[in-house]
Structure formats: C-alpha cells, structure tokens
Coordinates of C-alpha atoms in Angstrom, one line a residue:
Chain A
M30 CA 127.2 -29.8 168.8
R31 CA 127.9 -25.6 170.9
S32 CA 128.9 -26.8 173.6
N33 CA 126.3 -26.7 176.4
T34 CA 129.0 -24.9 179.6
V35 CA 127.9 -21.3 177.2
G36 CA 124.6 -22.1 177.8
W37 CA 124.7 -22.0 181.1
L38 CA 127.0 -18.7 181.4
L39 CA 124.4 -16.9 180.1
L40 CA 121.9 -18.6 181.7
A41 CA 123.7 -17.7 185.0
P42 CA 123.5 -14.4 185.5
T43 CA 119.0 -14.6 185.6
L44 CA 119.7 -17.7 187.5
V45 CA 121.2 -15.2 190.7
I46 CA 119.6 -12.9 191.2
L47 CA 116.6 -15.1 190.8
G48 CA 117.8 -16.7 193.0
L49 CA 118.8 -14.3 195.7
F50 CA 115.8 -11.8 195.2
G51 CA 113.1 -14.3 194.5
I52 CA 113.5 -18.0 196.3
M53 CA 115.5 -16.8 199.3
P54 CA 112.3 -14.1 200.6
F55 CA 110.0 -17.0 199.0
I56 CA 111.3 -20.1 202.2
Y57 CA 111.4 -16.8 204.5
V58 CA 107.1 -15.9 203.8
L59 CA 106.5 -20.7 203.4
Y60 CA 108.8 -20.5 207.3
V61 CA 106.3 -18.0 208.7
A62 CA 103.3 -19.9 207.1
F63 CA 103.9 -22.7 209.8
H64 CA 103.6 -19.7 212.9
Q65 CA 101.7 -17.9 214.5
W66 CA 103.9 -14.0 214.5
N67 CA 102.4 -10.5 214.9
P68 CA 106.0 -9.2 214.4
F69 CA 104.3 -5.3 216.0
G70 CA 102.0 -7.2 218.8
F71 CA 102.5 -7.7 222.6
S72 CA 104.0 -11.3 222.5
P73 CA 106.3 -10.9 219.4
D74 CA 107.7 -13.7 219.1
M75 CA 107.2 -16.8 216.3
I76 CA 104.9 -19.9 217.8
Y77 CA 105.5 -23.0 215.3
N78 CA 102.4 -24.2 214.8
G79 CA 102.4 -26.7 212.7
A80 CA 99.3 -25.9 209.6
K81 CA 97.1 -24.1 211.4
N82 CA 97.1 -21.0 209.5
F83 CA 95.8 -23.4 206.4
R84 CA 93.5 -25.0 208.1
R85 CA 92.0 -22.3 209.1
L86 CA 92.0 -20.4 205.4
V87 CA 89.9 -23.7 204.2
F88 CA 86.9 -22.0 206.1
D89 CA 87.7 -19.5 205.7
R90 CA 85.1 -17.5 204.3
E91 CA 86.4 -13.6 204.0
F92 CA 89.5 -15.5 202.0
L93 CA 87.4 -17.4 200.0
L94 CA 84.6 -14.9 199.3
S95 CA 88.7 -12.8 198.1
L96 CA 89.5 -15.7 196.2
W97 CA 85.8 -16.2 194.0
V98 CA 86.2 -11.9 193.2
T99 CA 89.1 -12.2 192.3
L100 CA 89.2 -15.1 189.7
K101 CA 86.3 -13.2 188.3
F102 CA 87.1 -9.4 187.5
A103 CA 91.1 -11.2 186.5
F104 CA 88.9 -13.1 183.6
F105 CA 86.3 -10.6 183.1
A106 CA 89.6 -7.8 182.9
V107 CA 91.9 -10.2 180.4
T108 CA 89.3 -11.5 178.1
S109 CA 88.2 -8.1 177.0
E110 CA 92.3 -7.0 176.9
I111 CA 92.5 -10.3 174.5
A112 CA 90.1 -9.2 173.2
L113 CA 90.7 -5.9 172.6
G114 CA 93.7 -5.6 172.7
Y115 CA 94.2 -8.3 169.1
L116 CA 91.7 -6.4 168.0
L117 CA 93.8 -2.9 168.2
A118 CA 97.5 -4.5 166.8
Q119 CA 95.6 -6.4 164.2
L120 CA 95.2 -2.0 163.0
F121 CA 98.3 -1.3 163.3
T122 CA 99.6 -3.3 161.1
R123 CA 97.8 -1.8 158.7
E124 CA 98.8 2.0 157.1
F125 CA 97.2 5.5 157.6
P126 CA 97.5 8.4 158.3
G127 CA 98.0 9.5 161.4
K128 CA 99.8 6.3 162.3
A129 CA 101.9 7.1 164.5
F130 CA 100.2 9.5 167.0
F131 CA 97.5 7.5 167.3
R132 CA 100.4 5.0 168.7
T133 CA 101.5 7.1 170.5
I134 CA 98.0 7.5 172.4
H135 CA 97.0 4.0 172.1
T136 CA 99.8 3.3 175.1
L137 CA 99.3 5.8 177.3
P138 CA 97.6 5.4 180.0
L139 CA 100.6 2.1 179.9
I140 CA 102.9 4.9 181.4
V141 CA 100.2 6.1 184.1
A142 CA 101.4 5.2 187.5
P143 CA 98.7 2.2 188.5
I144 CA 98.8 4.4 191.9
V145 CA 98.1 7.7 190.1
V146 CA 95.3 5.5 187.9
G147 CA 93.1 4.9 191.2
S148 CA 93.0 7.8 192.0
V149 CA 92.3 9.9 188.0
W150 CA 89.3 6.9 188.2
R151 CA 88.3 8.0 191.7
L152 CA 88.2 11.4 191.8
M153 CA 86.3 11.3 188.3
T154 CA 83.9 8.9 189.6
T155 CA 83.0 9.3 193.8
P156 CA 78.8 10.7 193.7
S157 CA 78.7 14.6 194.0
I158 CA 82.4 15.1 192.8
G159 CA 82.9 12.6 189.9
I160 CA 82.8 14.1 187.2
I161 CA 80.7 11.2 185.2
P162 CA 78.5 10.1 187.4
Y163 CA 77.7 14.0 187.6
Y164 CA 77.5 13.7 183.2
L165 CA 75.2 10.3 183.7
D166 CA 72.4 12.0 185.8
A167 CA 72.2 14.4 184.4
W168 CA 71.8 13.3 181.4
F169 CA 70.6 9.2 181.8
G170 CA 68.8 10.1 185.0
Y171 CA 71.5 6.8 186.1
E172 CA 72.8 7.1 189.5
L173 CA 77.0 6.2 189.6
N174 CA 77.6 5.6 193.4
I175 CA 80.3 3.0 193.6
G176 CA 79.8 3.8 197.9
R177 CA 76.3 2.1 198.1
D178 CA 76.0 -0.2 193.9
A179 CA 78.8 -2.8 194.5
G180 CA 78.1 -3.7 190.9
A181 CA 79.4 -0.6 189.9
A182 CA 82.1 -1.1 191.7
F183 CA 83.6 -3.9 190.4
A184 CA 82.7 -2.9 186.7
L185 CA 84.0 0.1 187.2
T186 CA 86.8 -2.2 188.8
V187 CA 87.4 -4.0 185.3
I188 CA 86.7 -0.4 183.0
M189 CA 89.9 0.8 184.4
D190 CA 92.1 -2.8 184.6
I191 CA 91.2 -2.7 181.2
W192 CA 91.2 0.9 179.9
H193 CA 94.9 0.5 182.6
W194 CA 96.4 -2.4 180.6
T195 CA 94.4 -2.6 177.3
P196 CA 97.6 -1.3 175.6
L197 CA 100.4 -3.7 177.3
V198 CA 98.3 -6.5 175.3
T199 CA 97.8 -4.8 171.1
L200 CA 101.8 -3.6 171.9
T201 CA 103.2 -7.1 172.9
L202 CA 100.8 -8.7 169.9
L203 CA 102.2 -5.9 167.6
A204 CA 105.3 -6.9 167.8
A205 CA 104.6 -10.6 168.1
L206 CA 101.4 -9.3 164.7
V207 CA 104.7 -7.2 162.4
S208 CA 107.2 -10.6 163.1
L209 CA 105.1 -13.0 160.6
P210 CA 106.2 -13.7 157.9
K211 CA 103.6 -12.7 154.9
E212 CA 104.1 -16.1 152.0
P213 CA 101.3 -18.1 154.3
F214 CA 98.8 -15.5 154.4
E215 CA 99.5 -14.9 150.6
Q216 CA 99.4 -18.2 149.6
A217 CA 96.1 -17.9 151.9
Q218 CA 94.9 -15.2 149.6
I219 CA 95.9 -17.0 147.1
D220 CA 93.9 -20.2 147.6
G221 CA 90.7 -18.2 148.5
A222 CA 90.9 -18.9 152.3
S223 CA 88.1 -16.9 153.7
K224 CA 89.7 -13.5 156.5
F225 CA 87.7 -16.2 158.9
Q226 CA 90.2 -19.5 158.2
I227 CA 93.5 -17.4 157.6
F228 CA 93.1 -16.0 161.3
W229 CA 92.5 -19.2 162.5
H230 CA 94.6 -21.7 160.5
I231 CA 97.8 -18.9 160.5
T232 CA 97.9 -16.2 161.8
L233 CA 96.4 -17.6 165.7
P234 CA 98.8 -20.9 165.4
M235 CA 101.0 -18.6 164.1
I236 CA 100.9 -16.0 167.3
R237 CA 100.3 -18.6 170.1
P238 CA 103.0 -18.1 172.0
A239 CA 102.2 -14.7 172.3
I240 CA 99.3 -14.2 173.3
L241 CA 99.6 -17.5 176.2
A242 CA 102.9 -14.5 177.1
T243 CA 100.8 -12.3 177.3
V244 CA 97.3 -14.3 178.9
F245 CA 99.2 -15.9 181.4
I246 CA 100.6 -12.1 181.9
R247 CA 97.8 -10.3 182.4
L248 CA 96.0 -13.5 184.8
M249 CA 99.4 -13.2 187.4
D250 CA 98.6 -9.5 187.4
A251 CA 95.8 -9.1 187.7
L252 CA 95.4 -11.7 191.0
R253 CA 98.1 -10.3 192.3
T254 CA 96.1 -6.5 191.6
V255 CA 96.5 -3.7 194.8
D256 CA 97.7 -0.2 193.9
E257 CA 94.9 1.0 191.2
V258 CA 91.5 -1.1 193.5
W259 CA 93.2 -0.4 196.9
M260 CA 92.7 4.2 195.7
L261 CA 89.6 3.5 193.1
T262 CA 87.1 1.3 196.1
G263 CA 89.5 0.9 198.8
G264 CA 88.0 -3.0 198.2
G265 CA 84.4 -2.0 199.4
P266 CA 82.3 -1.5 199.5
G267 CA 80.9 -3.8 201.4
A268 CA 83.7 -7.0 199.6
A269 CA 82.6 -6.2 196.3
T270 CA 86.2 -5.3 194.8
R271 CA 87.9 -6.5 197.7
Y272 CA 90.3 -9.2 195.8
V273 CA 93.1 -11.1 197.4
G274 CA 96.4 -8.8 196.9
L275 CA 94.4 -6.4 199.4
H276 CA 92.8 -9.3 201.2
I277 CA 96.3 -11.0 202.7
W278 CA 97.4 -6.9 202.7
K279 CA 94.2 -5.7 205.7
V280 CA 95.5 -9.5 206.7
V281 CA 99.1 -8.4 207.4
F282 CA 98.8 -4.3 208.2
P283 CA 95.9 -3.8 209.7
K284 CA 94.8 -6.3 211.8
T285 CA 99.1 -8.3 211.6
D286 CA 98.7 -11.6 211.3
Y287 CA 102.1 -12.7 209.8
G288 CA 101.7 -15.9 209.8
Y289 CA 98.2 -15.8 208.5
G290 CA 98.6 -14.0 206.2
S291 CA 102.0 -15.4 204.6
A292 CA 99.9 -18.5 205.1
I293 CA 97.5 -17.1 202.4
S294 CA 100.4 -15.9 200.2
V295 CA 101.9 -19.2 199.9
I296 CA 98.2 -20.8 199.2
V297 CA 97.5 -17.8 196.6
L298 CA 100.7 -18.0 194.8
Y299 CA 100.6 -21.8 194.4
L300 CA 96.4 -21.9 193.1
T301 CA 98.0 -18.8 190.2
L302 CA 100.7 -21.5 189.8
V303 CA 98.5 -24.3 188.7
M304 CA 95.4 -22.5 187.2
C305 CA 99.1 -21.0 185.0
W306 CA 100.4 -24.1 184.7
I307 CA 97.5 -26.0 182.7
L308 CA 96.8 -23.0 180.7
Y309 CA 100.7 -24.1 179.7
V310 CA 99.9 -27.6 179.7
A311 CA 96.8 -26.5 177.6
L312 CA 98.1 -24.5 174.6
V313 CA 101.9 -24.5 174.7
A314 CA 102.1 -28.5 175.5
P315 CA 100.2 -29.4 171.6
R316 CA 102.3 -28.6 169.6
D317 CA 105.5 -28.9 171.0
R318 CA 104.4 -32.6 171.1
K319 CA 103.0 -31.9 167.7
K320 CA 106.6 -30.6 166.6
R321 CA 109.0 -33.3 167.7
T322 CA 105.8 -36.5 165.9
S323 CA 106.1 -34.8 162.8
Chain B
M6 CA 90.1 -2.1 158.3
P7 CA 91.8 -2.8 155.0
T8 CA 93.6 -0.5 153.3
E9 CA 91.6 1.4 150.8
R10 CA 89.6 3.3 153.1
P11 CA 92.0 4.8 156.1
Y12 CA 89.4 7.0 156.5
L13 CA 87.3 4.7 159.1
A14 CA 90.5 4.5 160.7
I15 CA 90.9 6.9 161.5
L16 CA 87.4 8.2 163.3
L17 CA 87.7 4.7 164.9
W18 CA 91.2 5.7 166.5
S19 CA 89.7 9.5 166.9
I20 CA 86.5 8.2 168.9
L21 CA 89.5 5.3 170.9
S22 CA 91.6 8.5 171.8
I23 CA 89.3 10.2 173.0
A24 CA 88.5 7.9 175.6
T25 CA 92.2 7.2 176.1
L26 CA 92.8 10.5 176.4
F27 CA 90.0 11.3 178.9
P28 CA 91.2 10.1 182.6
V29 CA 94.9 11.5 181.7
Y30 CA 93.2 15.2 180.5
W31 CA 91.1 15.2 183.7
L32 CA 94.6 14.7 185.8
F33 CA 95.8 17.6 183.4
V34 CA 92.5 19.8 184.3
I35 CA 92.7 18.5 188.1
S36 CA 96.0 20.3 188.6
V37 CA 95.6 23.0 186.7
K38 CA 92.7 24.3 188.9
P39 CA 93.2 25.9 192.8
A40 CA 92.3 23.2 195.0
V41 CA 89.0 24.9 195.8
D42 CA 87.6 24.6 193.0
L43 CA 88.2 20.8 193.1
F44 CA 84.9 20.5 194.4
T45 CA 82.9 22.6 192.4
T46 CA 79.9 21.8 189.6
P47 CA 82.7 19.4 187.1
S48 CA 82.9 21.4 183.8
V49 CA 84.7 19.3 181.0
I50 CA 86.1 22.7 179.3
L51 CA 88.9 23.7 181.0
D52 CA 87.7 28.1 180.8
S53 CA 91.2 28.8 183.6
V54 CA 94.6 27.6 184.4
Y55 CA 96.4 27.7 187.4
W56 CA 99.6 26.4 187.5
K57 CA 101.1 27.0 191.1
N58 CA 101.5 23.3 191.9
Y59 CA 104.1 23.4 188.3
A60 CA 105.8 26.8 190.2
D61 CA 105.5 24.1 193.6
V62 CA 106.4 20.9 192.4
L63 CA 109.2 22.0 190.0
G64 CA 110.0 24.2 192.9
N65 CA 110.9 21.3 194.9
E66 CA 114.3 19.6 195.5
T67 CA 113.3 16.3 197.2
L68 CA 111.0 15.9 194.0
R69 CA 113.2 16.8 191.9
R70 CA 115.8 14.0 193.1
Y71 CA 113.4 11.7 194.1
M72 CA 112.6 12.6 189.5
M73 CA 116.6 11.6 188.8
N74 CA 116.3 8.6 191.3
S75 CA 113.3 7.3 189.7
I76 CA 114.8 8.2 186.0
I77 CA 118.6 6.7 187.1
I78 CA 116.2 3.6 188.6
S79 CA 114.4 2.6 186.2
T80 CA 116.9 3.0 182.9
G81 CA 119.2 1.1 184.9
N82 CA 116.6 -1.5 185.6
A83 CA 115.5 -1.7 181.5
F84 CA 118.3 -2.0 180.3
L85 CA 119.8 -4.6 182.8
V86 CA 116.9 -7.3 182.4
T87 CA 116.4 -6.7 178.8
T88 CA 119.9 -7.4 178.1
L89 CA 120.1 -10.6 180.7
G90 CA 116.4 -12.3 179.6
F91 CA 117.9 -11.9 175.8
M92 CA 120.7 -13.6 176.8
A93 CA 119.2 -15.9 178.9
C94 CA 116.0 -16.7 175.6
Y95 CA 118.8 -17.3 173.9
A96 CA 120.5 -19.5 176.3
L97 CA 117.5 -21.2 176.2
S98 CA 116.8 -20.8 172.5
R99 CA 119.6 -23.0 170.2
F100 CA 121.5 -25.0 173.1
D101 CA 120.5 -28.4 174.5
I102 CA 119.4 -27.0 178.1
A103 CA 119.3 -29.9 180.9
G104 CA 115.0 -28.8 182.0
K105 CA 114.8 -25.7 180.3
E106 CA 111.6 -25.2 179.9
N107 CA 110.7 -25.5 183.4
I108 CA 113.2 -23.2 184.1
F109 CA 111.5 -21.4 181.7
F110 CA 108.5 -21.7 184.2
W111 CA 109.9 -21.6 187.0
T112 CA 111.2 -17.7 186.0
I113 CA 107.4 -16.3 185.9
T114 CA 106.8 -17.8 189.2
N115 CA 109.2 -15.0 190.9
R116 CA 106.5 -12.5 189.2
M117 CA 103.2 -14.0 191.0
A118 CA 104.1 -14.0 194.4
P119 CA 101.4 -11.5 196.1
A120 CA 103.5 -8.4 197.2
A121 CA 102.2 -7.2 200.9
V122 CA 103.3 -10.6 202.3
F123 CA 106.6 -10.0 200.6
L124 CA 108.2 -7.3 201.8
L125 CA 109.0 -7.7 204.8
P126 CA 111.4 -10.5 203.5
F127 CA 112.5 -8.3 200.9
F128 CA 113.0 -5.6 204.2
L129 CA 115.2 -7.6 206.6
L130 CA 116.9 -8.9 202.5
F131 CA 118.2 -4.9 202.0
T132 CA 118.7 -4.2 205.9
Q133 CA 120.6 -7.6 207.0
V134 CA 121.0 -9.7 204.4
F135 CA 122.9 -7.2 201.9
A136 CA 124.9 -5.6 204.6
I137 CA 128.4 -5.1 205.1
G138 CA 129.5 -2.8 208.2
D139 CA 127.2 0.4 208.0
W140 CA 126.5 0.0 204.1
K141 CA 123.4 -1.9 203.1
L142 CA 121.3 -1.9 200.5
Y143 CA 118.7 -0.1 201.8
D144 CA 118.0 3.1 199.9
T145 CA 119.9 2.2 197.1
R146 CA 119.5 2.6 193.7
I147 CA 122.0 0.2 192.8
G148 CA 119.7 -2.3 195.0
M149 CA 116.2 -1.1 193.7
I150 CA 117.8 -2.3 190.5
L151 CA 117.7 -5.4 190.9
L152 CA 114.7 -5.9 192.9
Y153 CA 112.5 -5.0 190.3
C154 CA 114.4 -7.5 188.7
T155 CA 112.4 -10.3 190.4
F156 CA 109.4 -8.6 188.7
N157 CA 110.7 -6.9 185.8
L158 CA 113.4 -10.4 183.4
P159 CA 110.7 -12.5 184.8
F160 CA 108.2 -10.1 181.8
A161 CA 111.3 -10.4 179.8
I162 CA 111.4 -13.7 179.6
W163 CA 108.6 -13.8 178.9
T164 CA 108.1 -11.5 175.7
L165 CA 111.6 -12.1 174.6
R166 CA 111.2 -15.8 173.7
P167 CA 109.2 -15.9 170.5
T168 CA 111.0 -13.8 169.7
I169 CA 114.5 -14.8 170.2
D170 CA 111.9 -18.6 168.2
G171 CA 111.2 -17.0 165.6
I172 CA 114.5 -16.5 164.3
P173 CA 115.5 -19.9 162.0
K174 CA 118.3 -21.4 163.7
E175 CA 119.3 -22.0 159.7
L176 CA 121.4 -18.0 160.0
D177 CA 122.9 -18.7 163.5
E178 CA 124.2 -21.9 161.4
A179 CA 125.0 -20.5 158.6
A180 CA 126.7 -18.1 160.7
T181 CA 128.8 -19.8 162.9
V182 CA 129.2 -22.9 159.6
D183 CA 131.6 -18.8 158.1
G184 CA 133.1 -19.2 161.3
C185 CA 131.5 -16.3 163.8
S186 CA 131.6 -16.8 167.3
T187 CA 128.9 -17.3 169.9
W188 CA 129.0 -13.7 170.7
Q189 CA 129.2 -12.5 167.1
V190 CA 126.5 -14.6 166.5
I191 CA 124.6 -12.3 169.2
S192 CA 125.6 -9.3 168.1
Q193 CA 125.6 -9.6 164.6
V194 CA 122.9 -11.9 163.9
I195 CA 120.6 -12.4 167.1
F196 CA 120.5 -9.2 168.5
P197 CA 120.1 -7.1 164.5
L198 CA 116.4 -9.6 164.1
A199 CA 115.6 -9.5 167.3
R200 CA 115.5 -5.5 167.8
P201 CA 111.4 -4.7 167.8
G202 CA 110.6 -7.6 170.0
L203 CA 114.1 -6.2 172.0
A204 CA 112.5 -2.8 171.9
V205 CA 109.2 -3.2 173.0
T206 CA 111.0 -5.1 175.8
L207 CA 112.7 -2.4 177.2
I208 CA 110.8 0.1 177.4
L209 CA 107.6 -1.8 178.7
T210 CA 110.1 -2.9 181.5
W211 CA 111.4 0.8 182.1
V212 CA 107.4 1.6 182.7
F213 CA 107.1 -1.7 185.0
A214 CA 110.2 0.0 187.2
W215 CA 109.3 4.5 187.0
N216 CA 105.8 2.9 187.9
E217 CA 106.6 0.7 190.6
F218 CA 105.4 2.3 194.1
L219 CA 105.1 -0.9 197.0
L220 CA 108.2 -1.6 197.2
A221 CA 110.1 1.5 196.6
A222 CA 107.8 2.8 199.7
T223 CA 109.0 0.4 202.0
L224 CA 112.8 -0.4 200.8
T225 CA 113.8 3.6 200.4
S226 CA 113.7 5.9 202.5
F227 CA 115.1 9.6 200.6
N228 CA 118.5 8.3 198.5
A229 CA 116.8 6.2 196.5
R230 CA 113.6 6.9 196.3
T231 CA 111.5 7.5 193.7
I232 CA 108.9 9.7 192.0
T233 CA 106.1 7.2 192.9
T234 CA 106.4 7.4 196.4
G235 CA 106.9 10.7 196.6
L236 CA 104.0 11.7 195.1
S237 CA 101.4 8.6 196.9
E238 CA 102.9 11.3 200.0
Y239 CA 100.4 13.5 198.7
V240 CA 97.6 11.2 198.3
T241 CA 97.3 10.0 201.4
S242 CA 98.7 12.1 203.9
T243 CA 95.8 14.4 205.9
G244 CA 93.5 15.6 203.0
T245 CA 95.2 15.1 199.5
E246 CA 96.5 17.3 198.6
W247 CA 94.9 16.8 194.7
G248 CA 96.6 19.7 192.4
T249 CA 100.2 18.8 193.8
M250 CA 99.6 15.6 193.0
A251 CA 98.0 15.3 189.7
A252 CA 100.6 18.2 188.8
I253 CA 103.4 15.7 189.5
A254 CA 101.4 12.6 187.2
I255 CA 101.4 15.5 184.6
I256 CA 105.0 15.7 185.0
T257 CA 106.5 12.3 185.8
L258 CA 104.9 11.1 182.2
I259 CA 106.5 13.9 180.0
P260 CA 109.9 11.6 180.8
A261 CA 107.9 8.1 179.6
L262 CA 105.9 9.8 176.9
I263 CA 108.9 10.5 175.8
I264 CA 111.0 7.7 175.5
F265 CA 108.1 6.0 174.0
S266 CA 108.3 8.8 171.0
V267 CA 111.3 7.4 170.4
V268 CA 111.3 4.0 171.1
Q269 CA 108.0 3.9 168.3
R270 CA 110.7 3.9 165.5
H271 CA 112.6 0.8 166.8
I272 CA 109.2 -0.8 167.0
V273 CA 107.8 0.3 163.1
A274 CA 111.3 -0.8 162.1
G275 CA 110.0 -4.0 163.3
L276 CA 108.0 -3.6 159.9
T277 CA 110.6 -5.1 157.8
F278 CA 111.6 -8.0 159.6
G279 CA 109.1 -11.0 158.8
A280 CA 110.5 -9.9 154.8
V281 CA 113.7 -11.5 156.9
K282 CA 112.4 -14.6 158.2
E283 CA 112.9 -17.7 156.0

C-alpha cells in the first residue's frame, strides 16, 4: 500500500490556496449576511440583525423573479450547449480535410472576453443601429427590439450564451471522446449494434464523468453570469433578463445594501450547491455503487 | 457524418463557421471604421479600411503594459493551476485519502460564488490581510495569479479527474514494481498519458484568466491591470469609444488565437491516446 502522506502532500497546495481565497472570503460574507450594513452610507457601522436579511428575501418578489429567470436561462442555455457540443465533438472525432482549421474557428468565441461578447452582441442587435434588426426587418418584416420585447431579450441572452460557450463543451467532450478505448466500439459493431445502441450503452456511460463535469461547470457559470448580460441588455426590459448575479450587483452597488446582498449571495450559493449535489448524487453515485458491488 | 462523405462535414462546418465568425467579423468591422460611420445603415461588406484605431492602441504605452500584465498573469495562472490540479487529481485518483469525494466536491463550490458580493472580502484580503508594511497583495501580478486559482483550480481539477481516472492503475503498479518512485511514475507514466487532457485544461484556464474582468477591475489599479479591464475603460466612459474598444478586443484575440493553434496539435495527439489503454 502506498503512503497516504504523499497523497496529502500532493493535495496540500490546492487545499491551502482554496482555503485562503475561497473559505476566508466566504466566512466574511456569511458574517456580513447577519448584519445590516451600508459601508458607504451615513452610518457605516455593521448592525447585527440576526436572520432578518434571510427572512426578507423569502418574500422579496424581485429576488424570487430573478431566481426564476436565472433558472430558465440556465436550463435552456446548458441543455442546448450540451446537445450541440456533443454533436460537434462527435463530428471532430472523424477525419476530414480542413479539420484543424474548422476546430480553430469553432473555438474562437471561447477566447473572446465576456465583456466584449456582450458589447458586440449589443452593437449587432440594438434597434436602429444593429445589423441584425436591420436585416430581419428588410428581409422578413420582423421587428426585433430587445429594449421592449422581453421574450426576444431573453432568447437573445440564451443564444449569446450558446454562441459563447458551446465551444467549451465541444472541447471537453472531444477530449473525453478521443480518450476512449476502441475495442468496445469495434466489438459492438461486429455484434451488429445500431448507432443509437452504441451511443446509449457504450459511449454515454463511458464519457459520463466528462459530461457531468461539463454540465456542472456550465450550470454554475450560467447561474452567476453577469458581464455579458449586463452589456447586452442591462437586465431589461423590465426584469426579463435580470439574472441573479446582476440582481445581487444591483442590491450591493447602486443600493449599497451590503448585508442584504450578502444574504442573497449565501442563499444563491447554497441553492447552486444543492442543485449540483443532487446532480452529482443522481449521476455519479449509482456508477460508483455498481463498481463496488461488482 | 461518416468518413466516406467528408464533403458533408466540410459543408456543415462552413455554415457553422459563418455563424461562429460573424460576431468576431463584426467586431473587426467596427474596429476599422471611423466613429461617425458606425451609426449609419449597416453593411456586411467592408468598403474602406481605417487603421487609426489600431495605431492609437498600439501607440499607447499604458495599454501595452496592460497587455504584458495579462500575458504574465494568465500564463502564470494557467501553469500553476494545471500543475496543482494535476497533482490533486493524481492524489484523489490513486491514494486512499479520507473523505476524498467530499474534498473533490468541495473544490468546485469555490467556483459557485456570485462575484459581486465577494469583491469586498477580496479587497480587504488584498489590502489588509496579505499586507506586510508597505507591501500589499493589492495590484500585484502574483496576487492576481493566486486569486484566479479560486475559479480556475476547481475547473482544472474537474476537467482533469476523468483523464487521470481513465489511466489504468495497473500501469503505475507495473512501474512501481519495476522500481519507479512516485515522482517517476507521475513524470514518466501519468504525465505523458494525461497530456491531451492537460493541454485542454491549460488553454481553457489560460483563456478564463485572460478574459476575467470583475476581479481585475476591483483588485488592480495600474501595475497589474489587465487588458480586459483596460478595454472596459473605453466601454463605460462617457460616450463609448466603440472603435478603440473593438481594436483592443481584436488585438487581445491574437495571442489567444496563437496559443490555441499551437496547443491544438496536442489535442490531436490525443487521438492515439485510446490505443494505449487496456
């Protein structure tokens, strides 16, 4: 048996860094969440007010609405990205002329900073100056106005997210697909399995950890999206794209209600954690249990 | 899309490429237009090119410094995070560590925090906690390299874990029997086999660090300010200077593109990876 000390030593730098830059700020936020605090106001003292901030957010319609639109956004964006990303990754496992070129093109959106992505999409879609509303109107007579049409604004944030993040899904799934052993696939083909059977019984179980990791990363990032949406719609029209990350920003900065903002953050963090934990248990645990009993 | 019909793949990719490229192309169009032309009737075809925005950006010493900072910070962070993530994944995969699945899950929770509220604790950490005399972590490159670990290190661990787990344990056992030390097993058995995964992790964490905006905007002022933050100064100032902003954005894409094209080959090398196993 190999010494566990070596294992802990390999793990130690990670634990130290995440402890310093992850746990310490979190404890501070948790502490602030139980206080009424406006550091930039007339009385910049922290006043302890127990769980009042948490009681307040349960009945805060603005917050609940922002949570709901965030969940909708995350659902549509992440499912589309996983489906599209998988198809594209599967395409990239084949050989065809110009593959390396197309792959570089496909990864391009990934290297554009979120703040730039938001700006460009805004320039392309703002009524009267944007190229997209212009041609939609000229060709189809459709008036796209993200400043007024809540549905269009929401759809556009989802499309922007798909444009920006599908390449990430393609890359992580491609890395998983190319690392699969070939024998089970050859064997299945010899046995006359259909394409769908191969996908369902061989490919999917084998790349499940990679899919899971990708869903996690995308889900949690979608739940805290700020920069891009801020640049594209500013959260509007109304509250149609006022996602939770943005909502917290608005509570903390223009309103400088730091205690309440911290409480919302803690709850959002907690909800994200629970969602991911459920996913983790539902998808990973059965696999491990099977491994242990077999 | 079977291999026998490559033209279908090429056709499909050409269509997808147009959709993918358009926003980037449009960014370029904006960057080579004088400000007055931006708000006239849009045209997809570029009729004249105006390079002044690029000359302005490249001639700006502050922006060149920001660019250098970005390169140092993202490269430093990507290598640090990939190395630590690799070590951590190896430990989680091969050693009998108490509560290791919980540790694994916990790492990712560091990426879940909504940024807005965490800015203040980070600011206090950087100006007061990690401060010795006149020296502060605030506005230093090393500070940003370490800080970006909070969201990049969990990412590295989660993307590398399947790769490391996928390398059969029998290989390291065989190497150990042959007299290899743990270090030799890692460097000569695991590392070469994990290379495609490491390459993907390295580029992605590099890109995330390169693009990060909010933390850099709060925790740097000049010495360690990154190009994304510099760019935002043009977005939010009175009357956005779209041309200059677009030119900076296009310039920031170039190093990322170069790195991408270079590392792509390592991902291709991963295509033979499956043959090594079992």
